[in-house]
């Protein structure tokens, strides 16, 4: 695995941890019904999971798996 793939996947995993943390906070809010301010984190949770995690993860795995052409053979 080359450096570009590693950095794409590491960045995606950081966003995964952030998105899961926000999701846990939102679920805890549904359970204990704290202040309504926590629901302002829902768009941030959606963004981190869809655009922050999925796109870099897909790009990193695609860069690792798909064949590269070094020029004409």
PDB file of N, CA and C in Angstrom:
ATOM      1  N   UNK A   1       0.855  -1.170   0.000  1.00  0.00           N
ATOM      2  CA  UNK A   1       0.000   0.000   0.000  1.00  0.00           C
ATOM      3  C   UNK A   1       0.901   1.233   0.000  1.00  0.00           C
ATOM      4  N   UNK A   2       0.651   2.156  -0.903  1.00  0.00           N
ATOM      5  CA  UNK A   2       1.503   3.338  -0.995  1.00  0.00           C
ATOM      6  C   UNK A   2       1.043   4.432  -0.032  1.00  0.00           C
ATOM      7  N   UNK A   3       1.848   5.480   0.059  1.00  0.00           N
ATOM      8  CA  UNK A   3       1.595   6.536   1.044  1.00  0.00           C
ATOM      9  C   UNK A   3       0.276   7.272   0.825  1.00  0.00           C
ATOM     10  N   UNK A   4      -0.100   7.489  -0.431  1.00  0.00           N
ATOM     11  CA  UNK A   4      -1.345   8.213  -0.704  1.00  0.00           C
ATOM     12  C   UNK A   4      -2.552   7.447  -0.159  1.00  0.00           C
ATOM     13  N   UNK A   5      -2.588   6.164  -0.376  1.00  0.00           N
ATOM     14  CA  UNK A   5      -3.698   5.353   0.126  1.00  0.00           C
ATOM     15  C   UNK A   5      -3.733   5.352   1.648  1.00  0.00           C
ATOM     16  N   UNK A   6      -2.561   5.246   2.251  1.00  0.00           N
ATOM     17  CA  UNK A   6      -2.498   5.229   3.713  1.00  0.00           C
ATOM     18  C   UNK A   6      -3.035   6.530   4.290  1.00  0.00           C
ATOM     19  N   UNK A   7      -2.644   7.669   3.711  1.00  0.00           N
ATOM     20  CA  UNK A   7      -3.118   8.954   4.235  1.00  0.00           C
ATOM     21  C   UNK A   7      -4.613   9.152   4.007  1.00  0.00           C
ATOM     22  N   UNK A   8      -5.129   8.714   2.853  1.00  0.00           N
ATOM     23  CA  UNK A   8      -6.580   8.803   2.609  1.00  0.00           C
ATOM     24  C   UNK A   8      -7.341   7.993   3.659  1.00  0.00           C
ATOM     25  N   UNK A   9      -6.886   6.781   3.911  1.00  0.00           N
ATOM     26  CA  UNK A   9      -7.612   5.899   4.833  1.00  0.00           C
ATOM     27  C   UNK A   9      -7.461   6.378   6.274  1.00  0.00           C
ATOM     28  N   UNK A  10      -6.283   6.853   6.655  1.00  0.00           N
ATOM     29  CA  UNK A  10      -6.118   7.385   8.015  1.00  0.00           C
ATOM     30  C   UNK A  10      -7.015   8.598   8.251  1.00  0.00           C
ATOM     31  N   UNK A  11      -7.073   9.488   7.286  1.00  0.00           N
ATOM     32  CA  UNK A  11      -7.957  10.648   7.410  1.00  0.00           C
ATOM     33  C   UNK A  11      -9.413  10.243   7.517  1.00  0.00           C
ATOM     34  N   UNK A  12      -9.795   9.221   6.742  1.00  0.00           N
ATOM     35  CA  UNK A  12     -11.172   8.737   6.806  1.00  0.00           C
ATOM     36  C   UNK A  12     -11.480   8.132   8.174  1.00  0.00           C
ATOM     37  N   UNK A  13     -10.521   7.430   8.755  1.00  0.00           N
ATOM     38  CA  UNK A  13     -10.757   6.832  10.067  1.00  0.00           C
ATOM     39  C   UNK A  13     -10.858   7.882  11.166  1.00  0.00           C
ATOM     40  N   UNK A  14     -10.149   8.984  11.021  1.00  0.00           N
ATOM     41  CA  UNK A  14     -10.290  10.086  11.983  1.00  0.00           C
ATOM     42  C   UNK A  14     -11.706  10.660  11.905  1.00  0.00           C
ATOM     43  N   UNK A  15     -12.203  10.862  10.681  1.00  0.00           N
ATOM     44  CA  UNK A  15     -13.575  11.351  10.527  1.00  0.00           C
ATOM     45  C   UNK A  15     -14.590  10.319  11.032  1.00  0.00           C
ATOM     46  N   UNK A  16     -14.280   9.035  10.892  1.00  0.00           N
ATOM     47  CA  UNK A  16     -15.185   8.005  11.406  1.00  0.00           C
ATOM     48  C   UNK A  16     -15.306   8.113  12.920  1.00  0.00           C
ATOM     49  N   UNK A  17     -14.194   8.292  13.602  1.00  0.00           N
ATOM     50  CA  UNK A  17     -14.230   8.427  15.064  1.00  0.00           C
ATOM     51  C   UNK A  17     -15.021   9.670  15.466  1.00  0.00           C
ATOM     52  N   UNK A  18     -14.802  10.784  14.764  1.00  0.00           N
ATOM     53  CA  UNK A  18     -15.558  12.005  15.065  1.00  0.00           C
ATOM     54  C   UNK A  18     -17.057  11.824  14.818  1.00  0.00           C
ATOM     55  N   UNK A  19     -17.412  11.192  13.698  1.00  0.00           N
ATOM     56  CA  UNK A  19     -18.819  10.980  13.372  1.00  0.00           C
ATOM     57  C   UNK A  19     -19.516  10.048  14.344  1.00  0.00           C
ATOM     58  N   UNK A  20     -18.818   8.998  14.752  1.00  0.00           N
ATOM     59  CA  UNK A  20     -19.403   8.064  15.717  1.00  0.00           C
ATOM     60  C   UNK A  20     -19.575   8.742  17.068  1.00  0.00           C
ATOM     61  N   UNK A  21     -18.613   9.570  17.463  1.00  0.00           N
ATOM     62  CA  UNK A  21     -18.733  10.302  18.725  1.00  0.00           C
ATOM     63  C   UNK A  21     -19.942  11.232  18.707  1.00  0.00           C
ATOM     64  N   UNK A  22     -20.122  11.950  17.604  1.00  0.00           N
ATOM     65  CA  UNK A  22     -21.294  12.814  17.499  1.00  0.00           C
ATOM     66  C   UNK A  22     -22.587  11.999  17.504  1.00  0.00           C
ATOM     67  N   UNK A  23     -22.588  10.848  16.845  1.00  0.00           N
ATOM     68  CA  UNK A  23     -23.768   9.988  16.840  1.00  0.00           C
ATOM     69  C   UNK A  23     -24.098   9.468  18.227  1.00  0.00           C
ATOM     70  N   UNK A  24     -23.076   9.114  18.987  1.00  0.00           N
ATOM     71  CA  UNK A  24     -23.303   8.653  20.359  1.00  0.00           C
ATOM     72  C   UNK A  24     -23.883   9.774  21.213  1.00  0.00           C
ATOM     73  N   UNK A  25     -23.359  10.988  21.042  1.00  0.00           N
ATOM     74  CA  UNK A  25     -23.910  12.119  21.793  1.00  0.00           C
ATOM     75  C   UNK A  25     -25.384  12.354  21.451  1.00  0.00           C
ATOM     76  N   UNK A  26     -25.724  12.232  20.170  1.00  0.00           N
ATOM     77  CA  UNK A  26     -27.121  12.418  19.768  1.00  0.00           C
ATOM     78  C   UNK A  26     -28.017  11.310  20.316  1.00  0.00           C
ATOM     79  N   UNK A  27     -27.528  10.077  20.322  1.00  0.00           N
ATOM     80  CA  UNK A  27     -28.330   8.991  20.885  1.00  0.00           C
ATOM     81  C   UNK A  27     -28.500   9.127  22.391  1.00  0.00           C
ATOM     82  N   UNK A  28     -27.449   9.582  23.074  1.00  0.00           N
ATOM     83  CA  UNK A  28     -27.583   9.823  24.510  1.00  0.00           C
ATOM     84  C   UNK A  28     -28.589  10.933  24.778  1.00  0.00           C
ATOM     85  N   UNK A  29     -28.638  11.923  23.900  1.00  0.00           N
ATOM     86  CA  UNK A  29     -29.625  12.998  24.042  1.00  0.00           C
ATOM     87  C   UNK A  29     -31.038  12.444  23.906  1.00  0.00           C
ATOM     88  N   UNK A  30     -31.240  11.519  22.972  1.00  0.00           N
ATOM     89  CA  UNK A  30     -32.586  10.936  22.824  1.00  0.00           C
ATOM     90  C   UNK A  30     -32.973  10.136  24.061  1.00  0.00           C
ATOM     91  N   UNK A  31     -31.986   9.535  24.714  1.00  0.00           N
ATOM     92  CA  UNK A  31     -32.281   8.714  25.888  1.00  0.00           C
ATOM     93  C   UNK A  31     -32.590   9.572  27.107  1.00  0.00           C
ATOM     94  N   UNK A  32     -31.753  10.572  27.380  1.00  0.00           N
ATOM     95  CA  UNK A  32     -31.897  11.349  28.605  1.00  0.00           C
ATOM     96  C   UNK A  32     -32.502  12.721  28.386  1.00  0.00           C
ATOM     97  N   UNK A  33     -32.763  13.096  27.169  1.00  0.00           N
ATOM     98  CA  UNK A  33     -33.438  14.344  26.828  1.00  0.00           C
ATOM     99  C   UNK A  33     -32.818  15.560  27.507  1.00  0.00           C
ATOM    100  N   UNK A  34     -31.589  15.864  27.090  1.00  0.00           N
ATOM    101  CA  UNK A  34     -30.925  17.057  27.578  1.00  0.00           C
ATOM    102  C   UNK A  34     -31.455  18.268  26.838  1.00  0.00           C
ATOM    103  N   UNK A  35     -30.652  19.285  26.786  1.00  0.00           N
ATOM    104  CA  UNK A  35     -31.020  20.520  26.115  1.00  0.00           C
ATOM    105  C   UNK A  35     -31.135  20.291  24.604  1.00  0.00           C
ATOM    106  N   UNK A  36     -31.987  21.068  23.951  1.00  0.00           N
ATOM    107  CA  UNK A  36     -32.216  20.904  22.509  1.00  0.00           C
ATOM    108  C   UNK A  36     -31.044  21.396  21.660  1.00  0.00           C
ATOM    109  N   UNK A  37     -30.040  21.972  22.273  1.00  0.00           N
ATOM    110  CA  UNK A  37     -28.872  22.467  21.544  1.00  0.00           C
ATOM    111  C   UNK A  37     -28.127  21.320  20.871  1.00  0.00           C
ATOM    112  N   UNK A  38     -28.189  20.140  21.427  1.00  0.00           N
ATOM    113  CA  UNK A  38     -27.462  18.996  20.878  1.00  0.00           C
ATOM    114  C   UNK A  38     -27.935  18.628  19.484  1.00  0.00           C
ATOM    115  N   UNK A  39     -29.184  18.924  19.152  1.00  0.00           N
ATOM    116  CA  UNK A  39     -29.683  18.570  17.817  1.00  0.00           C
ATOM    117  C   UNK A  39     -29.084  19.435  16.718  1.00  0.00           C
ATOM    118  N   UNK A  40     -28.392  20.503  17.105  1.00  0.00           N
ATOM    119  CA  UNK A  40     -27.666  21.292  16.106  1.00  0.00           C
ATOM    120  C   UNK A  40     -26.454  20.532  15.572  1.00  0.00           C
ATOM    121  N   UNK A  41     -26.063  19.472  16.251  1.00  0.00           N
ATOM    122  CA  UNK A  41     -24.935  18.652  15.799  1.00  0.00           C
ATOM    123  C   UNK A  41     -25.327  17.640  14.728  1.00  0.00           C
ATOM    124  N   UNK A  42     -26.603  17.473  14.459  1.00  0.00           N
ATOM    125  CA  UNK A  42     -27.035  16.485  13.474  1.00  0.00           C
ATOM    126  C   UNK A  42     -26.473  16.745  12.074  1.00  0.00           C
ATOM    127  N   UNK A  43     -26.505  17.960  11.534  1.00  0.00           N
ATOM    128  CA  UNK A  43     -25.891  18.169  10.209  1.00  0.00           C
ATOM    129  C   UNK A  43     -24.384  17.899  10.208  1.00  0.00           C
ATOM    130  N   UNK A  44     -23.719  18.228  11.305  1.00  0.00           N
ATOM    131  CA  UNK A  44     -22.287  17.957  11.403  1.00  0.00           C
ATOM    132  C   UNK A  44     -22.024  16.452  11.430  1.00  0.00           C
ATOM    133  N   UNK A  45     -22.874  15.711  12.119  1.00  0.00           N
ATOM    134  CA  UNK A  45     -22.757  14.247  12.154  1.00  0.00           C
ATOM    135  C   UNK A  45     -22.958  13.656  10.756  1.00  0.00           C
ATOM    136  N   UNK A  46     -23.959  14.134  10.049  1.00  0.00           N
ATOM    137  CA  UNK A  46     -24.222  13.635   8.692  1.00  0.00           C
ATOM    138  C   UNK A  46     -23.048  13.971   7.776  1.00  0.00           C
ATOM    139  N   UNK A  47     -22.524  15.172   7.879  1.00  0.00           N
ATOM    140  CA  UNK A  47     -21.400  15.577   7.039  1.00  0.00           C
ATOM    141  C   UNK A  47     -20.164  14.729   7.310  1.00  0.00           C
ATOM    142  N   UNK A  48     -19.839  14.522   8.584  1.00  0.00           N
ATOM    143  CA  UNK A  48     -18.632  13.765   8.897  1.00  0.00           C
ATOM    144  C   UNK A  48     -18.751  12.309   8.480  1.00  0.00           C
ATOM    145  N   UNK A  49     -19.945  11.752   8.540  1.00  0.00           N
ATOM    146  CA  UNK A  49     -20.080  10.341   8.164  1.00  0.00           C
ATOM    147  C   UNK A  49     -20.128  10.160   6.650  1.00  0.00           C
ATOM    148  N   UNK A  50     -20.844  11.019   5.953  1.00  0.00           N
ATOM    149  CA  UNK A  50     -20.974  10.843   4.507  1.00  0.00           C
ATOM    150  C   UNK A  50     -19.773  11.402   3.749  1.00  0.00           C
ATOM    151  N   UNK A  51     -19.477  12.669   3.947  1.00  0.00           N
ATOM    152  CA  UNK A  51     -18.416  13.298   3.169  1.00  0.00           C
ATOM    153  C   UNK A  51     -17.045  13.160   3.821  1.00  0.00           C
ATOM    154  N   UNK A  52     -16.995  13.146   5.133  1.00  0.00           N
ATOM    155  CA  UNK A  52     -15.710  13.064   5.811  1.00  0.00           C
ATOM    156  C   UNK A  52     -15.158  11.669   5.897  1.00  0.00           C
ATOM    157  N   UNK A  53     -16.020  10.669   5.989  1.00  0.00           N
ATOM    158  CA  UNK A  53     -15.544   9.293   6.081  1.00  0.00           C
ATOM    159  C   UNK A  53     -15.664   8.524   4.768  1.00  0.00           C
ATOM    160  N   UNK A  54     -16.831   8.518   4.186  1.00  0.00           N
ATOM    161  CA  UNK A  54     -17.069   7.642   3.028  1.00  0.00           C
ATOM    162  C   UNK A  54     -16.236   8.029   1.807  1.00  0.00           C
ATOM    163  N   UNK A  55     -16.200   9.288   1.443  1.00  0.00           N
ATOM    164  CA  UNK A  55     -15.498   9.708   0.222  1.00  0.00           C
ATOM    165  C   UNK A  55     -13.985   9.452   0.327  1.00  0.00           C
ATOM    166  N   UNK A  56     -13.295   9.896   1.390  1.00  0.00           N
ATOM    167  CA  UNK A  56     -11.860   9.596   1.462  1.00  0.00           C
ATOM    168  C   UNK A  56     -11.564   8.102   1.562  1.00  0.00           C
ATOM    169  N   UNK A  57     -12.418   7.350   2.236  1.00  0.00           N
ATOM    170  CA  UNK A  57     -12.198   5.910   2.341  1.00  0.00           C
ATOM    171  C   UNK A  57     -12.322   5.249   0.972  1.00  0.00           C
ATOM    172  N   UNK A  58     -13.329   5.630   0.225  1.00  0.00           N
ATOM    173  CA  UNK A  58     -13.509   5.076  -1.128  1.00  0.00           C
ATOM    174  C   UNK A  58     -12.334   5.467  -2.018  1.00  0.00           C
ATOM    175  N   UNK A  59     -11.893   6.719  -1.951  1.00  0.00           N
ATOM    176  CA  UNK A  59     -10.769   7.158  -2.771  1.00  0.00           C
ATOM    177  C   UNK A  59      -9.480   6.442  -2.385  1.00  0.00           C
ATOM    178  N   UNK A  60      -9.244   6.242  -1.095  1.00  0.00           N
ATOM    179  CA  UNK A  60      -8.042   5.555  -0.654  1.00  0.00           C
ATOM    180  C   UNK A  60      -8.012   4.107  -1.092  1.00  0.00           C
ATOM    181  N   UNK A  61      -9.122   3.411  -0.949  1.00  0.00           N
ATOM    182  CA  UNK A  61      -9.182   2.004  -1.370  1.00  0.00           C
ATOM    183  C   UNK A  61      -9.114   1.894  -2.888  1.00  0.00           C
ATOM    184  N   UNK A  62      -9.757   2.804  -3.606  1.00  0.00           N
ATOM    185  CA  UNK A  62      -9.708   2.776  -5.067  1.00  0.00           C
ATOM    186  C   UNK A  62      -8.289   3.041  -5.556  1.00  0.00           C
ATOM    187  N   UNK A  63      -7.588   3.966  -4.931  1.00  0.00           N
ATOM    188  CA  UNK A  63      -6.215   4.258  -5.323  1.00  0.00           C
ATOM    189  C   UNK A  63      -5.309   3.056  -5.058  1.00  0.00           C
ATOM    190  N   UNK A  64      -5.608   2.315  -4.034  1.00  0.00           N
ATOM    191  CA  UNK A  64      -4.809   1.141  -3.686  1.00  0.00           C
ATOM    192  C   UNK A  64      -5.102  -0.026  -4.628  1.00  0.00           C
ATOM    193  N   UNK A  65      -6.372  -0.252  -4.974  1.00  0.00           N
ATOM    194  CA  UNK A  65      -6.771  -1.441  -5.721  1.00  0.00           C
ATOM    195  C   UNK A  65      -6.637  -1.266  -7.231  1.00  0.00           C
ATOM    196  N   UNK A  66      -7.077  -0.137  -7.768  1.00  0.00           N
ATOM    197  CA  UNK A  66      -7.110   0.014  -9.217  1.00  0.00           C
ATOM    198  C   UNK A  66      -5.706   0.053  -9.806  1.00  0.00           C
ATOM    199  N   UNK A  67      -5.536  -0.551 -10.964  1.00  0.00           N
ATOM    200  CA  UNK A  67      -4.189  -0.586 -11.558  1.00  0.00           C
ATOM    201  C   UNK A  67      -3.761   0.803 -12.041  1.00  0.00           C
ATOM    202  N   UNK A  68      -2.470   1.045 -11.945  1.00  0.00           N
ATOM    203  CA  UNK A  68      -1.912   2.307 -12.391  1.00  0.00           C
ATOM    204  C   UNK A  68      -1.134   2.068 -13.683  1.00  0.00           C
ATOM    205  N   UNK A  69      -1.205   3.021 -14.570  1.00  0.00           N
ATOM    206  CA  UNK A  69      -0.443   2.914 -15.812  1.00  0.00           C
ATOM    207  C   UNK A  69       0.773   3.821 -15.711  1.00  0.00           C
ATOM    208  N   UNK A  70       1.928   3.275 -15.978  1.00  0.00           N
ATOM    209  CA  UNK A  70       3.167   4.029 -15.894  1.00  0.00           C
ATOM    210  C   UNK A  70       3.560   4.630 -17.230  1.00  0.00           C
ATOM    211  N   UNK A  71       2.714   4.517 -18.196  1.00  0.00           N
ATOM    212  CA  UNK A  71       3.000   5.042 -19.527  1.00  0.00           C
ATOM    213  C   UNK A  71       2.824   3.949 -20.561  1.00  0.00           C
ATOM    214  N   UNK A  72       3.174   4.245 -21.791  1.00  0.00           N
ATOM    215  CA  UNK A  72       3.015   3.232 -22.843  1.00  0.00           C
ATOM    216  C   UNK A  72       4.003   2.083 -22.661  1.00  0.00           C
ATOM    217  N   UNK A  73       3.533   0.880 -22.948  1.00  0.00           N
ATOM    218  CA  UNK A  73       4.398  -0.301 -22.789  1.00  0.00           C
ATOM    219  C   UNK A  73       5.043  -0.675 -24.078  1.00  0.00           C
TER     220      UNK A  73
END
